[in-house]
PDB file of C-alpha atoms in Angstrom:
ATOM      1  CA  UNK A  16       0.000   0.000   0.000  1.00 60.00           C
ATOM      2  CA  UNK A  17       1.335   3.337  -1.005  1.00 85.00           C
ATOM      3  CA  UNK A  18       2.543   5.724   2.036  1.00 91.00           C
ATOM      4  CA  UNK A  19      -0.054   8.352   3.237  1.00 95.00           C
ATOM      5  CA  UNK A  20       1.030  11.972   3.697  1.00 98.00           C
ATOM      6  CA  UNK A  21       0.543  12.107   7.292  1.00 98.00           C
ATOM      7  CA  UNK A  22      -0.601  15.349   9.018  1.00 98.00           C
ATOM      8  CA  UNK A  23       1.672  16.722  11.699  1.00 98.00           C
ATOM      9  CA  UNK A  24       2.999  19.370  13.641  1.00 98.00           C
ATOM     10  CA  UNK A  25       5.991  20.539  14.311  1.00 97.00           C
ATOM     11  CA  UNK A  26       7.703  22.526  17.810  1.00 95.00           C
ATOM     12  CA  UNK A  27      10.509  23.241  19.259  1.00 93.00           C
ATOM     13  CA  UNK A  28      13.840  24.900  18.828  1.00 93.00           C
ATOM     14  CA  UNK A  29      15.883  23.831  15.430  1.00 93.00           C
ATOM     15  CA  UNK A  30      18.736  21.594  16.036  1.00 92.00           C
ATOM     16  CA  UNK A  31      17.194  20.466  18.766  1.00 93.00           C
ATOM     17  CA  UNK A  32      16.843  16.412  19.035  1.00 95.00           C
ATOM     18  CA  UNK A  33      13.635  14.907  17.317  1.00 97.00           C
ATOM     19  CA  UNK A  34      10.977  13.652  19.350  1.00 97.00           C
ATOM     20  CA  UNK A  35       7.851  12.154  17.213  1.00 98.00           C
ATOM     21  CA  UNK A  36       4.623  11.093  19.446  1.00 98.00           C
ATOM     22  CA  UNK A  37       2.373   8.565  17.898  1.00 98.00           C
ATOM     23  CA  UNK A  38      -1.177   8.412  19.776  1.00 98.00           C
ATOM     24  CA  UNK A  39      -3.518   5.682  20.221  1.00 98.00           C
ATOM     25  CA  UNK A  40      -6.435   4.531  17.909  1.00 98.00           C
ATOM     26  CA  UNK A  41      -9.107   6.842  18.514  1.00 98.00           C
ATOM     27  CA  UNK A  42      -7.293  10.038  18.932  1.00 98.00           C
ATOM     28  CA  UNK A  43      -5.604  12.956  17.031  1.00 98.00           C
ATOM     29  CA  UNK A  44      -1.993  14.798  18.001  1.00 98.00           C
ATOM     30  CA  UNK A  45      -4.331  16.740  20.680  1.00 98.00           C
ATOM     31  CA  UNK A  46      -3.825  13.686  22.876  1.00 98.00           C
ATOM     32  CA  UNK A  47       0.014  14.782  23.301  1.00 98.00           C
ATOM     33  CA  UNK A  48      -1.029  18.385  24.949  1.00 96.00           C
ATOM     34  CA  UNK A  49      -0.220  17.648  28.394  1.00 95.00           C
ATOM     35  CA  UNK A  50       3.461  16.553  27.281  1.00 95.00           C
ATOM     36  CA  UNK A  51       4.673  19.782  25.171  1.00 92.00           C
ATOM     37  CA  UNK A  52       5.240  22.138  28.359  1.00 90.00           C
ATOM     38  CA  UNK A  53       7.903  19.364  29.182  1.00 86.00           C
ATOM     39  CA  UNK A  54       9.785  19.008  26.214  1.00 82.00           C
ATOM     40  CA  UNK A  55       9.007  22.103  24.360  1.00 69.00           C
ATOM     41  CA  UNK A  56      12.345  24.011  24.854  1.00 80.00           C
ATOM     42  CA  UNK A  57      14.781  20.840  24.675  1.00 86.00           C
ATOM     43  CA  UNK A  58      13.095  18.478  22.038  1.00 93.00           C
ATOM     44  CA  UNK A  59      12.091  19.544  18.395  1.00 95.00           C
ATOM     45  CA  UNK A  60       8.490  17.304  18.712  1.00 96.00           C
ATOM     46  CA  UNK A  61       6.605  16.190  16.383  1.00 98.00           C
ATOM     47  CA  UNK A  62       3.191  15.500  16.727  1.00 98.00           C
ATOM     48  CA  UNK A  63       1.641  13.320  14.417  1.00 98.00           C
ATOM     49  CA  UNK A  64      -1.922  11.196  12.876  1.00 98.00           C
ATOM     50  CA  UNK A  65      -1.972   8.028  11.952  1.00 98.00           C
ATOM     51  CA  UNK A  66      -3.943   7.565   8.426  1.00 98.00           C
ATOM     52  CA  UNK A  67      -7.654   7.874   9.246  1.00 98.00           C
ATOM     53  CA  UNK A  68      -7.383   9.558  11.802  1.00 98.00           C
ATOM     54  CA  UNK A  69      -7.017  13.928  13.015  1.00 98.00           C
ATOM     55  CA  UNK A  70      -6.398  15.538   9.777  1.00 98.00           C
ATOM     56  CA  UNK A  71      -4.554  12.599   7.753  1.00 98.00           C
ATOM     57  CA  UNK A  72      -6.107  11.267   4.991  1.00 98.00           C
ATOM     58  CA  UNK A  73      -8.797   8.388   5.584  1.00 98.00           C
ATOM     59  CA  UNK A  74      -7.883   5.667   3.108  1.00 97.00           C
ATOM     60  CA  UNK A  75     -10.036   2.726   2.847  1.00 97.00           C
ATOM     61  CA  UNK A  76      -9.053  -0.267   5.271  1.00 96.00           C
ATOM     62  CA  UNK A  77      -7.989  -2.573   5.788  1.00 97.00           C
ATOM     63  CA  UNK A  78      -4.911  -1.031   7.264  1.00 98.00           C
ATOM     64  CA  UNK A  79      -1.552  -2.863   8.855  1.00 98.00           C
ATOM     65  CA  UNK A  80       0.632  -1.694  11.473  1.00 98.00           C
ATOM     66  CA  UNK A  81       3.283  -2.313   8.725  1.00 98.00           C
ATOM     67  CA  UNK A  82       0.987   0.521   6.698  1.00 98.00           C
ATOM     68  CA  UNK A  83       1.268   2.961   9.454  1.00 98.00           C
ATOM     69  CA  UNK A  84       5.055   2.078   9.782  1.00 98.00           C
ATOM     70  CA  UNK A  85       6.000   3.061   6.994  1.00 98.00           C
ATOM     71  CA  UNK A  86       3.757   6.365   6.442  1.00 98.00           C
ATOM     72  CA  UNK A  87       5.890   7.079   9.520  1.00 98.00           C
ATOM     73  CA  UNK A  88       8.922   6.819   7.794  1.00 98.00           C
ATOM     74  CA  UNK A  89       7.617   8.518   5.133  1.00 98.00           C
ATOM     75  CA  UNK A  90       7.038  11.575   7.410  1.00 98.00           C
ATOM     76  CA  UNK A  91      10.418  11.136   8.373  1.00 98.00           C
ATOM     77  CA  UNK A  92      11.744  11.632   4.853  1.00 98.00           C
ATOM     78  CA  UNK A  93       9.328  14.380   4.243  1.00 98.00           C
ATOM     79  CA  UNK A  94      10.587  16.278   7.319  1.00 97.00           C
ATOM     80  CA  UNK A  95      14.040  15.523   6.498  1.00 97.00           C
ATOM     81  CA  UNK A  96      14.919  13.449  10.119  1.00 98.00           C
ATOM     82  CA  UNK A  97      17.431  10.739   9.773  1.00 97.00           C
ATOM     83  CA  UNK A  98      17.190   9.725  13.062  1.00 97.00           C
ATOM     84  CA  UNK A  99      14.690  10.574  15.993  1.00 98.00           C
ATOM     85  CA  UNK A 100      13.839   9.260  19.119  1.00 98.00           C
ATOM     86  CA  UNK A 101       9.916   7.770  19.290  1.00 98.00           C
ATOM     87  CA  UNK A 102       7.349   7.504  21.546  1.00 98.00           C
ATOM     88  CA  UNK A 103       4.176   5.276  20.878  1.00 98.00           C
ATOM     89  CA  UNK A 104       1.093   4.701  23.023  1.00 98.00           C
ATOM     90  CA  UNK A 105      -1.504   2.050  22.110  1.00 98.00           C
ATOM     91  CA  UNK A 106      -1.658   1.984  18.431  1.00 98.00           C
ATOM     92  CA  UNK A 107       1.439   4.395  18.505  1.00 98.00           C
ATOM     93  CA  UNK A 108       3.142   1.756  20.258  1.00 98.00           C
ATOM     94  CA  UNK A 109       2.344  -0.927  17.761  1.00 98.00           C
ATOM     95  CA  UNK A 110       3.877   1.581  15.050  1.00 98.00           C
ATOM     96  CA  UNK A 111       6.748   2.071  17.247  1.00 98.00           C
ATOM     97  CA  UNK A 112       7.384  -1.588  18.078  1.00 98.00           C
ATOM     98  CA  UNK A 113       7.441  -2.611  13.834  1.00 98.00           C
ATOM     99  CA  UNK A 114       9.998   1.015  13.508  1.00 98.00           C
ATOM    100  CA  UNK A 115      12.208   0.057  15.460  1.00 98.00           C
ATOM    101  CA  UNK A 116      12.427  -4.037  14.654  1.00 98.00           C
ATOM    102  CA  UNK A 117      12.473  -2.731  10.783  1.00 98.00           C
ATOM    103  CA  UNK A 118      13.798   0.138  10.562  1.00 98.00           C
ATOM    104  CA  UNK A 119      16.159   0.284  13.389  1.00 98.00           C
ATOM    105  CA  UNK A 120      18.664   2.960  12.143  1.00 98.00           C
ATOM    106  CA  UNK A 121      15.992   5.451  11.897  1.00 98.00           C
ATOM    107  CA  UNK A 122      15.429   5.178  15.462  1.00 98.00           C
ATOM    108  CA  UNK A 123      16.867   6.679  18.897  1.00 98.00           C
ATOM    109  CA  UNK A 124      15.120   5.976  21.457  1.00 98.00           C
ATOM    110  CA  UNK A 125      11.461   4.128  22.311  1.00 98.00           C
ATOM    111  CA  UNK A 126       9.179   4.548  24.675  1.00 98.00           C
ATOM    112  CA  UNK A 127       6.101   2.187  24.256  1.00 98.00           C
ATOM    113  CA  UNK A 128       3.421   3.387  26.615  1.00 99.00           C
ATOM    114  CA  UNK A 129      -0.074   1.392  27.121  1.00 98.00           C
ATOM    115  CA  UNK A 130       0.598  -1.142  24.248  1.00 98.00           C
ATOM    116  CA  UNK A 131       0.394  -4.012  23.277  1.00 98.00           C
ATOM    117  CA  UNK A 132       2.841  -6.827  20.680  1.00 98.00           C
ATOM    118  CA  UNK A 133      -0.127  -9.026  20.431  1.00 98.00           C
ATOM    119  CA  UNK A 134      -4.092  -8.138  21.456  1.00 98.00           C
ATOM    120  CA  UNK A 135      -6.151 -11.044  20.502  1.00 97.00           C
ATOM    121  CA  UNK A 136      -9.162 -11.992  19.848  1.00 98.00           C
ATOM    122  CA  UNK A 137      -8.825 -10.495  16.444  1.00 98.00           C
ATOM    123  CA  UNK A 138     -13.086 -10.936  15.592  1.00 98.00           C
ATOM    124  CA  UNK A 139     -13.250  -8.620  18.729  1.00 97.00           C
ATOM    125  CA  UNK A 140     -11.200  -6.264  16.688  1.00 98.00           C
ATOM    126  CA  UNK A 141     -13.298  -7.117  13.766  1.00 98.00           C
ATOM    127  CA  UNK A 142     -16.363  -6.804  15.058  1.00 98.00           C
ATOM    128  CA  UNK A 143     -15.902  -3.419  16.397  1.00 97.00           C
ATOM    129  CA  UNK A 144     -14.952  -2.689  12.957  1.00 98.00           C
ATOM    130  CA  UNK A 145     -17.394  -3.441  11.224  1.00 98.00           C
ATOM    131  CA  UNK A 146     -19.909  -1.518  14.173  1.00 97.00           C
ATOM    132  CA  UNK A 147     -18.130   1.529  13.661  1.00 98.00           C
ATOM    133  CA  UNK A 148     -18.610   1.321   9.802  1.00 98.00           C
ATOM    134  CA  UNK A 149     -22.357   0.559  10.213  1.00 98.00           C
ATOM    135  CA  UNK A 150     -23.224   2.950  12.852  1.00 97.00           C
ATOM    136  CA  UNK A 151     -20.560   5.467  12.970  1.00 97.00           C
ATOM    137  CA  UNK A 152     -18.204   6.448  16.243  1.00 98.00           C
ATOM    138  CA  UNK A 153     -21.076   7.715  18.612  1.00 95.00           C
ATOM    139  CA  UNK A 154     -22.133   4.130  19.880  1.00 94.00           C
ATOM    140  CA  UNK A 155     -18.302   3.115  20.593  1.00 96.00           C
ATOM    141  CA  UNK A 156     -17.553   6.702  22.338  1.00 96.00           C
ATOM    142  CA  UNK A 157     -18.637   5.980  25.979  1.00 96.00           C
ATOM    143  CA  UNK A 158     -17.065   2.456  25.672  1.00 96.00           C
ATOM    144  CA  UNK A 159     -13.753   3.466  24.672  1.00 97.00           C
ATOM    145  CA  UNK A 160     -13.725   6.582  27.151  1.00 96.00           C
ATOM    146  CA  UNK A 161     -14.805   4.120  29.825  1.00 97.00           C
ATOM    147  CA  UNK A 162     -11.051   2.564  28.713  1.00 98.00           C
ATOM    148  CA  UNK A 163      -9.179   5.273  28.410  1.00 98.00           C
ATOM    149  CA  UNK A 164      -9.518   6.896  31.870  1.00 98.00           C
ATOM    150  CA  UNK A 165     -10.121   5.090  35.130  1.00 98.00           C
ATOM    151  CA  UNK A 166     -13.812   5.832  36.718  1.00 98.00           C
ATOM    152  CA  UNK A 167     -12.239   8.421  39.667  1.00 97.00           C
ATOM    153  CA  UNK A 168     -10.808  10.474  37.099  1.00 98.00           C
ATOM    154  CA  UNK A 169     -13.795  10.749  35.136  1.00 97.00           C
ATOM    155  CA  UNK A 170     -16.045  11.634  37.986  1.00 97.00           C
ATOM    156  CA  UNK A 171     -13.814  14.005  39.282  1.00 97.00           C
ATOM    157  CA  UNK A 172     -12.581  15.667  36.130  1.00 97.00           C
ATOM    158  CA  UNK A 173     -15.290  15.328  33.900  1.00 97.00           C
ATOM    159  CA  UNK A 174     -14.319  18.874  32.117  1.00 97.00           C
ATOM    160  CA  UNK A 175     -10.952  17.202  31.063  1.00 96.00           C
ATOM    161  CA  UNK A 176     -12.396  14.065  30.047  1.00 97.00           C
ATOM    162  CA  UNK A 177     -15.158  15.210  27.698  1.00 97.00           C
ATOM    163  CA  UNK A 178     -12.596  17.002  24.883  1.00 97.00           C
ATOM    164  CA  UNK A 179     -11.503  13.106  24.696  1.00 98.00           C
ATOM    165  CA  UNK A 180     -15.180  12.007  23.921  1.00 98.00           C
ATOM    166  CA  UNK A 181     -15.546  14.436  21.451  1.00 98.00           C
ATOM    167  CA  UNK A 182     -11.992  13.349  20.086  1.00 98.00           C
ATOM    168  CA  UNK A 183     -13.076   9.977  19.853  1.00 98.00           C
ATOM    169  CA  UNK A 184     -17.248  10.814  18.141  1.00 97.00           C
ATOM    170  CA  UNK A 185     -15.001  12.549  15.642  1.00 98.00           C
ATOM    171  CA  UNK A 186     -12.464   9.933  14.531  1.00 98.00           C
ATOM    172  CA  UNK A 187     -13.209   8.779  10.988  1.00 98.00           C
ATOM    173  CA  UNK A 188     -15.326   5.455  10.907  1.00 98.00           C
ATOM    174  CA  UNK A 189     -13.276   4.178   7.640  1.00 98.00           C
ATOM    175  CA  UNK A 190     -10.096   5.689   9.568  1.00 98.00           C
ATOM    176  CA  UNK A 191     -10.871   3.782  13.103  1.00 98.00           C
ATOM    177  CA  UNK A 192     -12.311   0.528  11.547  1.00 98.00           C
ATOM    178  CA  UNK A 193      -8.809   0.512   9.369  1.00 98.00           C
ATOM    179  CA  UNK A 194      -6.917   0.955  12.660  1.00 98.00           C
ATOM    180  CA  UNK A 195      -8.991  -2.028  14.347  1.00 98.00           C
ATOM    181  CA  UNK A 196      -8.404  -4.266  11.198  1.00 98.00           C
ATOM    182  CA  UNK A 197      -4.746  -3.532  11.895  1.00 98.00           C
ATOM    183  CA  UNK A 198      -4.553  -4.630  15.512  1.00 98.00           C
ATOM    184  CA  UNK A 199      -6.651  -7.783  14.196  1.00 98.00           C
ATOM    185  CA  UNK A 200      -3.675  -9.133  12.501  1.00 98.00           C
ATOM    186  CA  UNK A 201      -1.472  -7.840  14.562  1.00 98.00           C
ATOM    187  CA  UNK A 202       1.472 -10.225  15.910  1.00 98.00           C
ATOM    188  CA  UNK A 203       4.749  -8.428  16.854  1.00 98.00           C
ATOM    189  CA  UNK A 204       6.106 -11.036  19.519  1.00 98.00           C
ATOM    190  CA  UNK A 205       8.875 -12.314  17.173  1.00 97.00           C
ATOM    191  CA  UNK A 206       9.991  -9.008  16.482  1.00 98.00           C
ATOM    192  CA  UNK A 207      10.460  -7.424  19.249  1.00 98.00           C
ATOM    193  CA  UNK A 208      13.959  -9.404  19.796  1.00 97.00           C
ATOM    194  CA  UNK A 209      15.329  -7.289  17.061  1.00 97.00           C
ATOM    195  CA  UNK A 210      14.942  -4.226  18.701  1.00 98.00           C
ATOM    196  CA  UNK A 211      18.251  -2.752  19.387  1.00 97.00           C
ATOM    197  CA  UNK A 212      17.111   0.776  20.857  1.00 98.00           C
ATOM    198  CA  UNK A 213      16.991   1.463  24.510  1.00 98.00           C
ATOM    199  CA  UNK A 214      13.382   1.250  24.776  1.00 98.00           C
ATOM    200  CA  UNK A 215      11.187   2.725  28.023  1.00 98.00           C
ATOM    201  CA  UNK A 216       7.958   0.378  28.746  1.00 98.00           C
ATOM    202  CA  UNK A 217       5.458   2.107  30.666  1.00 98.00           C
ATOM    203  CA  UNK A 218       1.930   0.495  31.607  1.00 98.00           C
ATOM    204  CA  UNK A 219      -0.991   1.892  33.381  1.00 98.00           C
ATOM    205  CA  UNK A 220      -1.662   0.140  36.681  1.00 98.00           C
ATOM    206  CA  UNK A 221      -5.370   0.045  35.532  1.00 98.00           C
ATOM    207  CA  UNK A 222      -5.378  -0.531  32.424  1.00 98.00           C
ATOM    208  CA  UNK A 223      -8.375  -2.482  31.044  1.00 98.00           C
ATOM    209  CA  UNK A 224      -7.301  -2.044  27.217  1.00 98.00           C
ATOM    210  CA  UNK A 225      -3.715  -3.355  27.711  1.00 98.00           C
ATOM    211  CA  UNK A 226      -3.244  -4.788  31.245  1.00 98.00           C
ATOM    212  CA  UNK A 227       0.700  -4.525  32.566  1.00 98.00           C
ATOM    213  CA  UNK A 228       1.277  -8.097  31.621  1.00 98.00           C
ATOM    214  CA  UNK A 229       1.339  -6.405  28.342  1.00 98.00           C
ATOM    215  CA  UNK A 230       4.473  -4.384  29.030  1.00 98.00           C
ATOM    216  CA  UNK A 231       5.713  -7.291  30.957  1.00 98.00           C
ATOM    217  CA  UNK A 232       5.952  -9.474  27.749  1.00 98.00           C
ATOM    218  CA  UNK A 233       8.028  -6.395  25.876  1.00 98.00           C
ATOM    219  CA  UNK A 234      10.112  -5.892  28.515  1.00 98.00           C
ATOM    220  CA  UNK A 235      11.104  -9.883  28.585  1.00 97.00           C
ATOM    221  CA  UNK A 236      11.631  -9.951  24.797  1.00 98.00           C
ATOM    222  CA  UNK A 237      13.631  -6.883  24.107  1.00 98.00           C
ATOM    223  CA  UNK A 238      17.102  -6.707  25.494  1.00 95.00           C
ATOM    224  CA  UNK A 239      17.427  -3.569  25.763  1.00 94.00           C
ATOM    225  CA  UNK A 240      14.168  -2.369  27.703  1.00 98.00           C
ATOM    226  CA  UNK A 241      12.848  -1.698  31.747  1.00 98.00           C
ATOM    227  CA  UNK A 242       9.315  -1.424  32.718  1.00 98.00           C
ATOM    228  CA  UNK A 243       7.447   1.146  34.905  1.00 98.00           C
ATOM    229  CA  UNK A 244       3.827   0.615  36.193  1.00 98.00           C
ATOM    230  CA  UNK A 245       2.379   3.940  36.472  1.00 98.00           C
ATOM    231  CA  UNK A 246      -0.368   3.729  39.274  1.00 98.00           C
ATOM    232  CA  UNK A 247      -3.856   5.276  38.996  1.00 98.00           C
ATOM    233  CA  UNK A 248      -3.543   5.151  34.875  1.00 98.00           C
ATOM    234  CA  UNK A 249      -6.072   3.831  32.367  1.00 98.00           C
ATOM    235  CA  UNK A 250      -4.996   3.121  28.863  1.00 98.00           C
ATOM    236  CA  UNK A 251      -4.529   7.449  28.034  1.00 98.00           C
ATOM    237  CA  UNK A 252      -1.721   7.548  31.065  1.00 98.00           C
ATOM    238  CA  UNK A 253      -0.582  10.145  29.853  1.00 98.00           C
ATOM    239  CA  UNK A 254      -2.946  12.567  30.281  1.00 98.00           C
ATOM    240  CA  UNK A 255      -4.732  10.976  33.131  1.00 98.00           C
ATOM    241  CA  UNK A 256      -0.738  10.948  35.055  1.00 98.00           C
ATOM    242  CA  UNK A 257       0.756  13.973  33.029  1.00 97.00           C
ATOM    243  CA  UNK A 258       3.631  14.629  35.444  1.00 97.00           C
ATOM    244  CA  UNK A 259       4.467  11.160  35.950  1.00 98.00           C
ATOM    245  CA  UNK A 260       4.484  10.382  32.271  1.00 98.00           C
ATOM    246  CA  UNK A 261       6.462  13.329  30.897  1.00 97.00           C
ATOM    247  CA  UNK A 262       8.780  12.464  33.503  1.00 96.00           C
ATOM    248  CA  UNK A 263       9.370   8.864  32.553  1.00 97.00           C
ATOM    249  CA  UNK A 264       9.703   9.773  29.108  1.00 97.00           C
ATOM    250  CA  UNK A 265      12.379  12.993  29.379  1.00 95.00           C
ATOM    251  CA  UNK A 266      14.351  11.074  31.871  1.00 95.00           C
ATOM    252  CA  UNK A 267      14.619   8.264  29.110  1.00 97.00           C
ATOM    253  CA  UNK A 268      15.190   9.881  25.879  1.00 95.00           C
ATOM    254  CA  UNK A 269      17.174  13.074  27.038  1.00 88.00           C
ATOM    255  CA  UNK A 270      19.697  11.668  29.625  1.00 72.00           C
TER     256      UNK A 270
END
């Protein structure tokens, strides 16, 4: 499948180390708001959409995380960034993961946050696809928000939360059906022993979407890699634990 133009954007100071930020299924680059205070003056960031998704273009699925891969490198080669340091969550992960297993020399750093190399049953995946194409995102919103933060946060904060509902209602069907197809065939266990970068694993104690025995099985398989369990954290950690998370990940890919 050809490479799609993926929208982005860009801060930071020039000649700064590149940071790109790859967001879950679901979401646009908004999702990555709570990190740029952190790494705004140190890191030249780039915020990014995964096809069908923010303001990328919505190809027809099915998509592959091998698809998404490469429209990341793509973006790379657009932007003119040999090398750059990467951090995934969820879907982003996924991306991440196949980067840095194929395309190694491309990448710094890793930080996989809230992801998964494997997330069977794929007709779960499948079915939710082929929901979201029949009925749009509205019916799916509440059940993937009910994922994404853990029930105190969303009673406390519900301000902060709904943005994230209205992210999700306005996700492409096509675009959010072609991510679920792609986590249906999904299998990155025997890759993940090819990863060479220093990789970060974070997990959200509470989890539902990708429990920490998630990041456990990373951290086993790639040499290279430690594992933090980020208490009171659904699957979006890192706006539900902002400090926490930004931590984590400048401590990792700026020492």
């Amino acid at each position: 499948m050809t490479a799609t133009t993926l929208f982005q954007r860009t801060a930071g100071p020039l000649g700064a180390p590149f940071l790109l930020l790859g967001g879950s299924l679901g979401s646009n680059l908004d999702m990555w708001r709570p990190q740029l205070p952190r790494f705004g003056d140190r890191m030249r960031v780039v915020r990014f959409d995964h096809r069908g998704h923010g303001g990328s273009p919505v190809p027809p699925g099915p998509y592959r995380i091998e698809d998404l891969g490469r429209d990341v490198l793509a973006l790379l080669d657009r932007l003119g960034i040999e090398r750059a340091s990467y951090c995934g969550l969820s879907l982003g992960g996924m991306v991440g993961m196949w980067l840095a297993a194929h395309a190694p020399e491309r990448i710094e750093r890793l930080v996989l946050i809230c992801t998964s190399a494997h997330l069977p049953p794929a007709d779960s995946w499948l079915d939710r696809a082929r929901q979201v194409r029949a009925a749009g995102m509205q019916p799916v919103a509440d059940a993937v928000l009910g994922r994404w933060f853990t029930p105190r946060y969303r009673a406390a904060l519900p301000a902060r939360v709904a943005p994230y509902r209205a992210m999700i209602a306005a996700c492409p069907a096509e675009g959010y059906a072609g991510g679920c197809e792609a986590i249906a065939a999904m299998d990155l266990r025997a890759d993940l022993d090819r990863i060479a970068a220093p990789t970060l694993v974070i997990a959200g104690a509470d989890d539902p979407a990708t429990p920490p025995e998630h990041g456990e099985l990373i951290e086993r398989r790639v040499r290279t890699s430690r594992l933090v369990v980020v208490p009171n954290a659904a699957h979006l950690a890192n706006v539900e634990q902002p400090e926490a998370i930004s931590q984590l990940i400048a401590d990792h890919v700026m020492d």
